[in-house]
JSON list of C-alpha atoms in Angstrom, two decimals:
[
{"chain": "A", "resi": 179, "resn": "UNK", "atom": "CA", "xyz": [0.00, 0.00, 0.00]},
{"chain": "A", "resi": 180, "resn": "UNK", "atom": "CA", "xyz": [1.36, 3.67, -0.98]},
{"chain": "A", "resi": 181, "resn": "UNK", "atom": "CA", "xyz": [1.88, 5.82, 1.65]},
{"chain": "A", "resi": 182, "resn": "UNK", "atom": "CA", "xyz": [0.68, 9.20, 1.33]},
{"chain": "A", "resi": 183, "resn": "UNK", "atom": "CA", "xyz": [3.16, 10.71, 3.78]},
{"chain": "A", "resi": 184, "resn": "UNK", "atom": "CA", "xyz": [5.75, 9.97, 0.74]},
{"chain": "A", "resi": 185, "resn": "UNK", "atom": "CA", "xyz": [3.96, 12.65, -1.22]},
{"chain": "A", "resi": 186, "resn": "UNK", "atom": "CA", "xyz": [5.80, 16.02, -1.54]},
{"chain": "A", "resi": 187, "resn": "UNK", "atom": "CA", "xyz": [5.81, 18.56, -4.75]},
{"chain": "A", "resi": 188, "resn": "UNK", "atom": "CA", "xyz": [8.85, 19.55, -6.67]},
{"chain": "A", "resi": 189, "resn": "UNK", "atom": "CA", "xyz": [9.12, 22.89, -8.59]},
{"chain": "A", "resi": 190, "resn": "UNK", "atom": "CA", "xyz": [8.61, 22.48, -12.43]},
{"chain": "A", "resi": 191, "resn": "UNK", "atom": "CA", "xyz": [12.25, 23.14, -14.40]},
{"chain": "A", "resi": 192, "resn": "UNK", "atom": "CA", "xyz": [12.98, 22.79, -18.32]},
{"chain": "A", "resi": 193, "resn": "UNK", "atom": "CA", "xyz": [14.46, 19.67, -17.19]},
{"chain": "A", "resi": 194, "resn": "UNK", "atom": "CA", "xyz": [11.37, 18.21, -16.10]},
{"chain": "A", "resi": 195, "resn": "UNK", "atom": "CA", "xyz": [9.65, 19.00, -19.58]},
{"chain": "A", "resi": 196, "resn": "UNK", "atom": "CA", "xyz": [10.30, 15.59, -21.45]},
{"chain": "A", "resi": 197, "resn": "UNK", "atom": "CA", "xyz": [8.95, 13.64, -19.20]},
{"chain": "A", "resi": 198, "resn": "UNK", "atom": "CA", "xyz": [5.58, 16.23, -18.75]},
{"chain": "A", "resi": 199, "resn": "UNK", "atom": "CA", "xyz": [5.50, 15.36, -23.02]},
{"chain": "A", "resi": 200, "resn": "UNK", "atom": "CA", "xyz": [5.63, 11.44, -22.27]},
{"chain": "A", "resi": 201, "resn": "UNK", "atom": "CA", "xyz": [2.84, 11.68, -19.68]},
{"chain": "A", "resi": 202, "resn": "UNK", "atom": "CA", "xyz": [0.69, 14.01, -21.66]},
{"chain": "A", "resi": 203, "resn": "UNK", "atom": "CA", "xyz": [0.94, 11.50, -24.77]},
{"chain": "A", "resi": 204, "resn": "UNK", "atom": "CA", "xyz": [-0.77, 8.52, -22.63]},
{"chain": "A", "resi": 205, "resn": "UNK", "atom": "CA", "xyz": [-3.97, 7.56, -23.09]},
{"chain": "A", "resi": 206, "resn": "UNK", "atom": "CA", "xyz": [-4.95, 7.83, -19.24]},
{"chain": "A", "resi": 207, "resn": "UNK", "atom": "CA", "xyz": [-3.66, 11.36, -19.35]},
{"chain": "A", "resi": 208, "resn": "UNK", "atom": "CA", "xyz": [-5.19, 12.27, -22.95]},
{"chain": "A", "resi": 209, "resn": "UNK", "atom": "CA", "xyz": [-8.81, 11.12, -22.25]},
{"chain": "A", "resi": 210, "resn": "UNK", "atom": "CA", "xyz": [-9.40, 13.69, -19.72]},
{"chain": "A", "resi": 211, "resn": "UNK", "atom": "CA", "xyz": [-6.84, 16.01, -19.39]},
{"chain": "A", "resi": 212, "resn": "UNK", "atom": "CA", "xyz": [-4.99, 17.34, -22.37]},
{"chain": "A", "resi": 213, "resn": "UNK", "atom": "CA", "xyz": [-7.64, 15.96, -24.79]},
{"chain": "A", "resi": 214, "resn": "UNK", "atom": "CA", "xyz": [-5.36, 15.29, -27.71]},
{"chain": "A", "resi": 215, "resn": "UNK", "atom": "CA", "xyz": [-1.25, 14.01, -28.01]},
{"chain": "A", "resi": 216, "resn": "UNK", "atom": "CA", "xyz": [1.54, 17.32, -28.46]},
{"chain": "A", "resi": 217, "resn": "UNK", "atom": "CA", "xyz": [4.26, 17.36, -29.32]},
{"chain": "A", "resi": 218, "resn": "UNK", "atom": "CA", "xyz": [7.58, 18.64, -26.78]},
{"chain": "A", "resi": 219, "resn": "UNK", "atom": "CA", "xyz": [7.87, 21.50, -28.60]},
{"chain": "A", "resi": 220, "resn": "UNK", "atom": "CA", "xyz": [4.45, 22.89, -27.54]},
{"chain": "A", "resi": 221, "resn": "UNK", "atom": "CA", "xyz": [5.14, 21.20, -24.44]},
{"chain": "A", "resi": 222, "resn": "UNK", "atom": "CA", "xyz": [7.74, 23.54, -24.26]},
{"chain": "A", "resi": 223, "resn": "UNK", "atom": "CA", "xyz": [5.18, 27.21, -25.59]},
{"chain": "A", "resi": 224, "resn": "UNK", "atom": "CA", "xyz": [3.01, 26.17, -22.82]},
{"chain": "A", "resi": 225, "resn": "UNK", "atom": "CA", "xyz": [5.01, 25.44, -19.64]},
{"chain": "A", "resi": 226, "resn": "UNK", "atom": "CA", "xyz": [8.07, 27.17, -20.38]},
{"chain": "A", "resi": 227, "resn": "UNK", "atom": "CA", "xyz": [6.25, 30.23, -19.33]},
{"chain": "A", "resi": 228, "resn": "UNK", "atom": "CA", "xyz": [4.90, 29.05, -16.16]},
{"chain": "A", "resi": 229, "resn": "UNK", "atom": "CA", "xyz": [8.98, 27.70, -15.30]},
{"chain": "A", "resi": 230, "resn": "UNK", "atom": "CA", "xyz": [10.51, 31.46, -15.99]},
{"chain": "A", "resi": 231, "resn": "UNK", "atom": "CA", "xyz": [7.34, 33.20, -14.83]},
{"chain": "A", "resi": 232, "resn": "UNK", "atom": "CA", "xyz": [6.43, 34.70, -17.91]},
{"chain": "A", "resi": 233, "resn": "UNK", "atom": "CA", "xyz": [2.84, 33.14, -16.88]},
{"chain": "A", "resi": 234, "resn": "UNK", "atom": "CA", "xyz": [1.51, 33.47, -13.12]},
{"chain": "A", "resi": 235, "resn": "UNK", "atom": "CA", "xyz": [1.05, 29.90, -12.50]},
{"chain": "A", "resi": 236, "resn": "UNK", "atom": "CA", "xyz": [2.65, 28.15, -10.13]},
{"chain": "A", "resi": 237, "resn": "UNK", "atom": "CA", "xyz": [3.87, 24.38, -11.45]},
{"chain": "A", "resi": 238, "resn": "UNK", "atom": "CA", "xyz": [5.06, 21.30, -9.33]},
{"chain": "A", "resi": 239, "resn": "UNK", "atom": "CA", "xyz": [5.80, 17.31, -10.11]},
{"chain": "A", "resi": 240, "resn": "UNK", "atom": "CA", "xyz": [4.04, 15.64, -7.72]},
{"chain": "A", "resi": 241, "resn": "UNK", "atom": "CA", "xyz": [6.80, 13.49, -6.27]},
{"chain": "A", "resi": 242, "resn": "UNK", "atom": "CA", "xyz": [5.77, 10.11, -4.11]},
{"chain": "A", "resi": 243, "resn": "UNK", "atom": "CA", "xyz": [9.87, 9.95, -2.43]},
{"chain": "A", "resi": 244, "resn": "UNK", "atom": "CA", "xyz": [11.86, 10.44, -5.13]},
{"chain": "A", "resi": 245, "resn": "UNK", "atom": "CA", "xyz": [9.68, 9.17, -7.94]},
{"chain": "A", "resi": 246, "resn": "UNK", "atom": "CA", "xyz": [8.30, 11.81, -10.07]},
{"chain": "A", "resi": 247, "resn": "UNK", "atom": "CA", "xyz": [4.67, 10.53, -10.65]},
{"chain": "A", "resi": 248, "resn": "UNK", "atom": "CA", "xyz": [2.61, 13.79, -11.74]},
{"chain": "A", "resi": 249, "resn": "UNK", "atom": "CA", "xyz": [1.75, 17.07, -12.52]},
{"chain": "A", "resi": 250, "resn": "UNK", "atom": "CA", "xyz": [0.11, 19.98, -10.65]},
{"chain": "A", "resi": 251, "resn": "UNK", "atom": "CA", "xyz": [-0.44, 23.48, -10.50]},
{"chain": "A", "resi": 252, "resn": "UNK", "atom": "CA", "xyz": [-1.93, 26.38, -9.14]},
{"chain": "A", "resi": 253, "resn": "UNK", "atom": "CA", "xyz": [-2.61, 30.23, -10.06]},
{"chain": "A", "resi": 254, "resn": "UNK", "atom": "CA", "xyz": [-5.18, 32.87, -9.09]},
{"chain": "A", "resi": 255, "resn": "UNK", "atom": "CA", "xyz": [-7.96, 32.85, -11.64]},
{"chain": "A", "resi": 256, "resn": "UNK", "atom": "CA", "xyz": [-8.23, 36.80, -11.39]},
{"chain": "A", "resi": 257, "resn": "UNK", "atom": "CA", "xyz": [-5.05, 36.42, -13.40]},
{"chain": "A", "resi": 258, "resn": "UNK", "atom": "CA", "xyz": [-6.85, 34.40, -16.32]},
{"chain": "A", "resi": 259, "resn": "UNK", "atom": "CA", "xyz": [-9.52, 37.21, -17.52]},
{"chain": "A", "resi": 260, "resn": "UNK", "atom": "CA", "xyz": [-11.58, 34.98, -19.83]},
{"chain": "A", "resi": 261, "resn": "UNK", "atom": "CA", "xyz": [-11.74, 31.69, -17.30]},
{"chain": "A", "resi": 262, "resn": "UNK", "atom": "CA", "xyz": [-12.38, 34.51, -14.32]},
{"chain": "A", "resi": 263, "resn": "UNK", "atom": "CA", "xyz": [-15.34, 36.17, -16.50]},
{"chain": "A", "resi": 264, "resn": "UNK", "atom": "CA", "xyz": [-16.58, 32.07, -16.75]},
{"chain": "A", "resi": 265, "resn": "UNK", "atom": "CA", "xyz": [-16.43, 31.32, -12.72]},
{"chain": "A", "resi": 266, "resn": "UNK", "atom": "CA", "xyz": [-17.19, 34.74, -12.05]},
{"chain": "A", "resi": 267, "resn": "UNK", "atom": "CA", "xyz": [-16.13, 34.18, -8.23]},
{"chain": "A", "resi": 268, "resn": "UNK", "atom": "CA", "xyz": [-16.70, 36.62, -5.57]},
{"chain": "A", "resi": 269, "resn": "UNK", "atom": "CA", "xyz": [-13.71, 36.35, -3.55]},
{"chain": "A", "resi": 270, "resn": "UNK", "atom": "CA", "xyz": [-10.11, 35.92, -4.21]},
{"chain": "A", "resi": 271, "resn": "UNK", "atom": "CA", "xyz": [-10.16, 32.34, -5.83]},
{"chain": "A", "resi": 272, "resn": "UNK", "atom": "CA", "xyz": [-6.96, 29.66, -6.83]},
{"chain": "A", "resi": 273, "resn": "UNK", "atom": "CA", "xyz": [-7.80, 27.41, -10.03]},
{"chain": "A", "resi": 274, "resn": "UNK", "atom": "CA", "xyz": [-6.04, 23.83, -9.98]},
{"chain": "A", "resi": 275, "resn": "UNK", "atom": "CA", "xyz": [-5.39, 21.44, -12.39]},
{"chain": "A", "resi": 276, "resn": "UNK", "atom": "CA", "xyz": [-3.56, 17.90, -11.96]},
{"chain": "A", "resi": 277, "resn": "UNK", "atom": "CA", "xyz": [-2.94, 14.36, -13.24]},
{"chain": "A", "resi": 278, "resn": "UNK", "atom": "CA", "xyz": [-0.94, 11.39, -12.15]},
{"chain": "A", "resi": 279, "resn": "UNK", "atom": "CA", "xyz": [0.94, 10.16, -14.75]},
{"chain": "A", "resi": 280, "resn": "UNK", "atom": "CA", "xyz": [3.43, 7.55, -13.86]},
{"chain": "A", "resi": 281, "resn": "UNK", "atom": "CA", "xyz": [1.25, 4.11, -14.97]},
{"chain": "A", "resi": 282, "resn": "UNK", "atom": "CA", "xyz": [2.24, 2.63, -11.51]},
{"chain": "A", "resi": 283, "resn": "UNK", "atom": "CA", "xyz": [0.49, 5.23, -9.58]},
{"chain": "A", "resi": 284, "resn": "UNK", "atom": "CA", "xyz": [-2.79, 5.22, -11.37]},
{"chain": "A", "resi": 285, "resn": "UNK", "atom": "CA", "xyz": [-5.53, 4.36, -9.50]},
{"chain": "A", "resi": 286, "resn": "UNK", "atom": "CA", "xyz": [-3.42, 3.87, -6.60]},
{"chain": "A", "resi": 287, "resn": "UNK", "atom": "CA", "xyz": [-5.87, 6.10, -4.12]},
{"chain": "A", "resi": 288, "resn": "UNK", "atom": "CA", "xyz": [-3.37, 8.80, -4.00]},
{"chain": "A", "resi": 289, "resn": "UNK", "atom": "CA", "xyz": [-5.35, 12.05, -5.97]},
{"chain": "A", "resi": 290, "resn": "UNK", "atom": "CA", "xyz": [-7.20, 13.34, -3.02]},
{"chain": "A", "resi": 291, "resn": "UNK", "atom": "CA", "xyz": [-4.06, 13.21, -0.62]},
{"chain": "A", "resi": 292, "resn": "UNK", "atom": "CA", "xyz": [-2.24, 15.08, -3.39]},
{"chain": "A", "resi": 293, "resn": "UNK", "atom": "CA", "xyz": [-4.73, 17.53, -3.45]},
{"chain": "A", "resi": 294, "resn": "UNK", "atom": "CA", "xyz": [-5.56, 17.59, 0.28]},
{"chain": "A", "resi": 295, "resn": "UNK", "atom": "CA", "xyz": [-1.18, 18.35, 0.86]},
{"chain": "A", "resi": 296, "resn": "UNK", "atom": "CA", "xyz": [-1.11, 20.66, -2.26]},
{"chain": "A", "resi": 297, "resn": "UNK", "atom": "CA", "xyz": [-3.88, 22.60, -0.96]},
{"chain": "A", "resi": 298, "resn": "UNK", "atom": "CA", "xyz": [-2.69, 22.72, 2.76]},
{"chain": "A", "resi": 299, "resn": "UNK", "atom": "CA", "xyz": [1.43, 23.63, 1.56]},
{"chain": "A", "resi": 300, "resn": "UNK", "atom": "CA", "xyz": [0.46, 25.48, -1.71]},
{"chain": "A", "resi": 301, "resn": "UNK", "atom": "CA", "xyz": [-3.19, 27.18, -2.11]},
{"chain": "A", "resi": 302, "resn": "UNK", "atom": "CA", "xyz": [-4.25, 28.18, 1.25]},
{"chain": "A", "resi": 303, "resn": "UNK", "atom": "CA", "xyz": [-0.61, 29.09, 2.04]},
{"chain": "A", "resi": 304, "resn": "UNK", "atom": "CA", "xyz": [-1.39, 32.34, 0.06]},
{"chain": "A", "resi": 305, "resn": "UNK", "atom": "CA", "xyz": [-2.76, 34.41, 2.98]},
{"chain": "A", "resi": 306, "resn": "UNK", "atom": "CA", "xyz": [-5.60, 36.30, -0.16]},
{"chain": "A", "resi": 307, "resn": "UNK", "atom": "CA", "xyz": [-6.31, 33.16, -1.26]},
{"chain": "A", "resi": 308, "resn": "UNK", "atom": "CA", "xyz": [-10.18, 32.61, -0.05]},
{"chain": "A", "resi": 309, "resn": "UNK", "atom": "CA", "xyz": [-11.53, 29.29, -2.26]},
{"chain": "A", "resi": 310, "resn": "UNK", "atom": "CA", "xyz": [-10.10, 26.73, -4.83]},
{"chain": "A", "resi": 311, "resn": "UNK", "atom": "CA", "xyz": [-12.10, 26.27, -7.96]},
{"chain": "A", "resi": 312, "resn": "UNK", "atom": "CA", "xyz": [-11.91, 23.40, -10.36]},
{"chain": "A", "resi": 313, "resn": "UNK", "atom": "CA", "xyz": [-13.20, 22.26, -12.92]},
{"chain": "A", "resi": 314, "resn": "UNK", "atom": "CA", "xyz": [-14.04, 18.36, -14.26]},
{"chain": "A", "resi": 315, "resn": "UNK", "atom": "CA", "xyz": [-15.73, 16.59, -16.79]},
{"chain": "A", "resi": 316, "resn": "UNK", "atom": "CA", "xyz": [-18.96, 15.08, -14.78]},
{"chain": "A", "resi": 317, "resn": "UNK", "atom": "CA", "xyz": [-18.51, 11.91, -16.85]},
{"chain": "A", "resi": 318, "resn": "UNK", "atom": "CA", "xyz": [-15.03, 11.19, -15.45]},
{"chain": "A", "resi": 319, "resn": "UNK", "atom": "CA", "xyz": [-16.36, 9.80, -12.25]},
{"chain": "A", "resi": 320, "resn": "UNK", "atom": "CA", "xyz": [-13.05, 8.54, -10.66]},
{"chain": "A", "resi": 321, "resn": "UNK", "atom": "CA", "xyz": [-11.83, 11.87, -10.83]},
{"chain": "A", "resi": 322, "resn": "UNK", "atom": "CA", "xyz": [-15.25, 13.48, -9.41]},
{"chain": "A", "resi": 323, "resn": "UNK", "atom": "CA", "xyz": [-14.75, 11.35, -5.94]},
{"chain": "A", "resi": 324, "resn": "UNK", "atom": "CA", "xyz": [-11.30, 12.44, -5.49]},
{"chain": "A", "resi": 325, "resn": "UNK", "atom": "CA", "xyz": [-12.33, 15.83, -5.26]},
{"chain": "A", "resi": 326, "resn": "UNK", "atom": "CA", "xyz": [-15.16, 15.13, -3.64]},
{"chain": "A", "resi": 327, "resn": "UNK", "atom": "CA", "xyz": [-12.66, 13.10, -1.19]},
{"chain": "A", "resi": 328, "resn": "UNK", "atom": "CA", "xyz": [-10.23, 15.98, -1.36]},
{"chain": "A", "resi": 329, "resn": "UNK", "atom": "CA", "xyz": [-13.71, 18.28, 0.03]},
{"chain": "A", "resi": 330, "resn": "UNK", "atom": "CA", "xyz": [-14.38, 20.14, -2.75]},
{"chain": "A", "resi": 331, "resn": "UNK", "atom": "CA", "xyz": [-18.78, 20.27, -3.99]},
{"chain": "A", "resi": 332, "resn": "UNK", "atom": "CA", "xyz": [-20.16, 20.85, -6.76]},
{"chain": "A", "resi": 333, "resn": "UNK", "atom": "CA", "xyz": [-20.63, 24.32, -7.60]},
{"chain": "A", "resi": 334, "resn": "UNK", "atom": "CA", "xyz": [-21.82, 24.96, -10.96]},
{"chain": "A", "resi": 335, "resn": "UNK", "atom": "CA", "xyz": [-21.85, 24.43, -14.54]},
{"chain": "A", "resi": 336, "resn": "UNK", "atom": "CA", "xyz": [-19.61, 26.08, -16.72]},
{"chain": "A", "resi": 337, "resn": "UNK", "atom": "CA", "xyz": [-19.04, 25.68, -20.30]},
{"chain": "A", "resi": 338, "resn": "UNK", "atom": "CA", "xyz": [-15.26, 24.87, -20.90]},
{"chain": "A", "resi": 339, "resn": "UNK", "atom": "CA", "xyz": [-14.42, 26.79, -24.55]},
{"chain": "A", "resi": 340, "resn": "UNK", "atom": "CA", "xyz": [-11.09, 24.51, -24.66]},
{"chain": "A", "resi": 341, "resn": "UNK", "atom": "CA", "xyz": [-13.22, 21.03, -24.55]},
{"chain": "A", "resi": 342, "resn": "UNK", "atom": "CA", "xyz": [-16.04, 22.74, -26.26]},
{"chain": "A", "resi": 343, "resn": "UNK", "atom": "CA", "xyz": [-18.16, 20.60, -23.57]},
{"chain": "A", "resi": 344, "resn": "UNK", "atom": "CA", "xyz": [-20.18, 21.47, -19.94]},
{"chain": "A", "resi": 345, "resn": "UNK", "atom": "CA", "xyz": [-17.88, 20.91, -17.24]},
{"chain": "A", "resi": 346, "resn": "UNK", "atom": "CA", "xyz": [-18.43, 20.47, -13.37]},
{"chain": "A", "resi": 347, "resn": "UNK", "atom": "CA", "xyz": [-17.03, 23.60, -11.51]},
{"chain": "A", "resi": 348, "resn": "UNK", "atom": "CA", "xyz": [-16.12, 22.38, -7.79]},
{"chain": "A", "resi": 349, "resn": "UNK", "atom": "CA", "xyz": [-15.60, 24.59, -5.13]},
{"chain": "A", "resi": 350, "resn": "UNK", "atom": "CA", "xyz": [-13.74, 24.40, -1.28]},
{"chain": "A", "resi": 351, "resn": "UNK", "atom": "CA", "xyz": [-13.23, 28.11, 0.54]},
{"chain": "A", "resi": 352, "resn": "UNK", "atom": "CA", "xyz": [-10.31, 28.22, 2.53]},
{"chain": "A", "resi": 353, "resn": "UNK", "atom": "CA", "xyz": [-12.69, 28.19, 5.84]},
{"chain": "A", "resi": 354, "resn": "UNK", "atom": "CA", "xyz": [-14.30, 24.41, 4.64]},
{"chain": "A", "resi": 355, "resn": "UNK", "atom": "CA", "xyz": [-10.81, 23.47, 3.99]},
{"chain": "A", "resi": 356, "resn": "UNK", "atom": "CA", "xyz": [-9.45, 24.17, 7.52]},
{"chain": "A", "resi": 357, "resn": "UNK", "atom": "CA", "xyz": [-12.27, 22.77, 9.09]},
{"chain": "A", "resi": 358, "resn": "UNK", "atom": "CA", "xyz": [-12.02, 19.63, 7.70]},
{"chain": "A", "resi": 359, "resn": "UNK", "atom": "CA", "xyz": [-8.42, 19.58, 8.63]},
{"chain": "A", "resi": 360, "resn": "UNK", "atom": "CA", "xyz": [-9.36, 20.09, 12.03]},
{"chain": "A", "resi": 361, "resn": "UNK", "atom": "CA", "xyz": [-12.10, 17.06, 11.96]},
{"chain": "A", "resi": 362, "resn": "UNK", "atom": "CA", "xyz": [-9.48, 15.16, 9.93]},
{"chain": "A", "resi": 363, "resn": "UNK", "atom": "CA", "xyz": [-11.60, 14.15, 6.96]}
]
């Protein structure tokens, strides 16, 4: 059995950029989160911005010891006009997005501990920081109880211009978050 106290995030460097293509390119990771294979050069156009901070997001491997085995990131959707006019949220919201994508680590139990620790060291670390917003396909139901695991509700629906398809926006203020913490969901 995995242990999630072995989970810690890594900073995202150019370095880590080949391996980001390889995951990206599997079907696991393809069917619901990057929708369609790339190459590493626009591997490289999209997260070489987020590495040197020419974008505001901040990008981590999700590391289980010393075993890179995913992808995650967060960044204040104020700084994303179009997906901030979509939410429309009335406080100071984080967006997240993640996959596991190391094939031995699939379906392993590990998302909502990933997102429980990522949210606890990385989100809610940001003192403005008042709710996390995501957003998921309703059809992918693993990935629906993991948040739901992780405490986040359904919100809304939003219409996701990228997938040209509804998606489920799910919500957890920073107040729901501590509280479970304290309760130890």
């Amino acid at each position: 059995m995995l242990d999630p106290a072995n989970l810690h995030f890594q900073k995202l460097q150019f370095s880590d950029l080949p391996l980001i293509h390889q995951w990206l390119n599997t079907p696991s990771v393809t069917e619901w989160y990057s929708g369609e294979p790339t190459t590493l050069e626009g591997i490289n156009e999209v997260y070489g911005p987020y590495i040197d901070g020419r974008e505001p997001n901040q990008s981590f491997l999700i590391m289980y010891d010393t075993t890179p085995i995913g992808y995650i990131q967060t960044y204040k959707i104020r700084d994303y006009p179009e997906w901030y006019e979509e939410l429309q949220p009335t406080e100071e919201a984080a967006g997240l997005d993640i996959f596991i994508g190391h094939a031995d680590y699939i379906h392993r139990g590990l998302g909502s501990f990933v997102v429980k620790k990522f949210m606890q060291e990385i989100v809610f670390s940001q003192p403005e920081i008042e709710s996390c917003i995501l957003d998921v396909d309703p059809n992918n139901k693993v990935v629906l109880r993991t948040y739901q695991k992780a405490g986040f509700i359904y919100w809304k629906t939003i219409w996701d211009k990228q997938s040209s398809s509804e998606q489920a926006a799910m919500k957890i203020t920073k107040a729901e978050f501590l509280a479970l913490e304290t309760t130890g969901l």
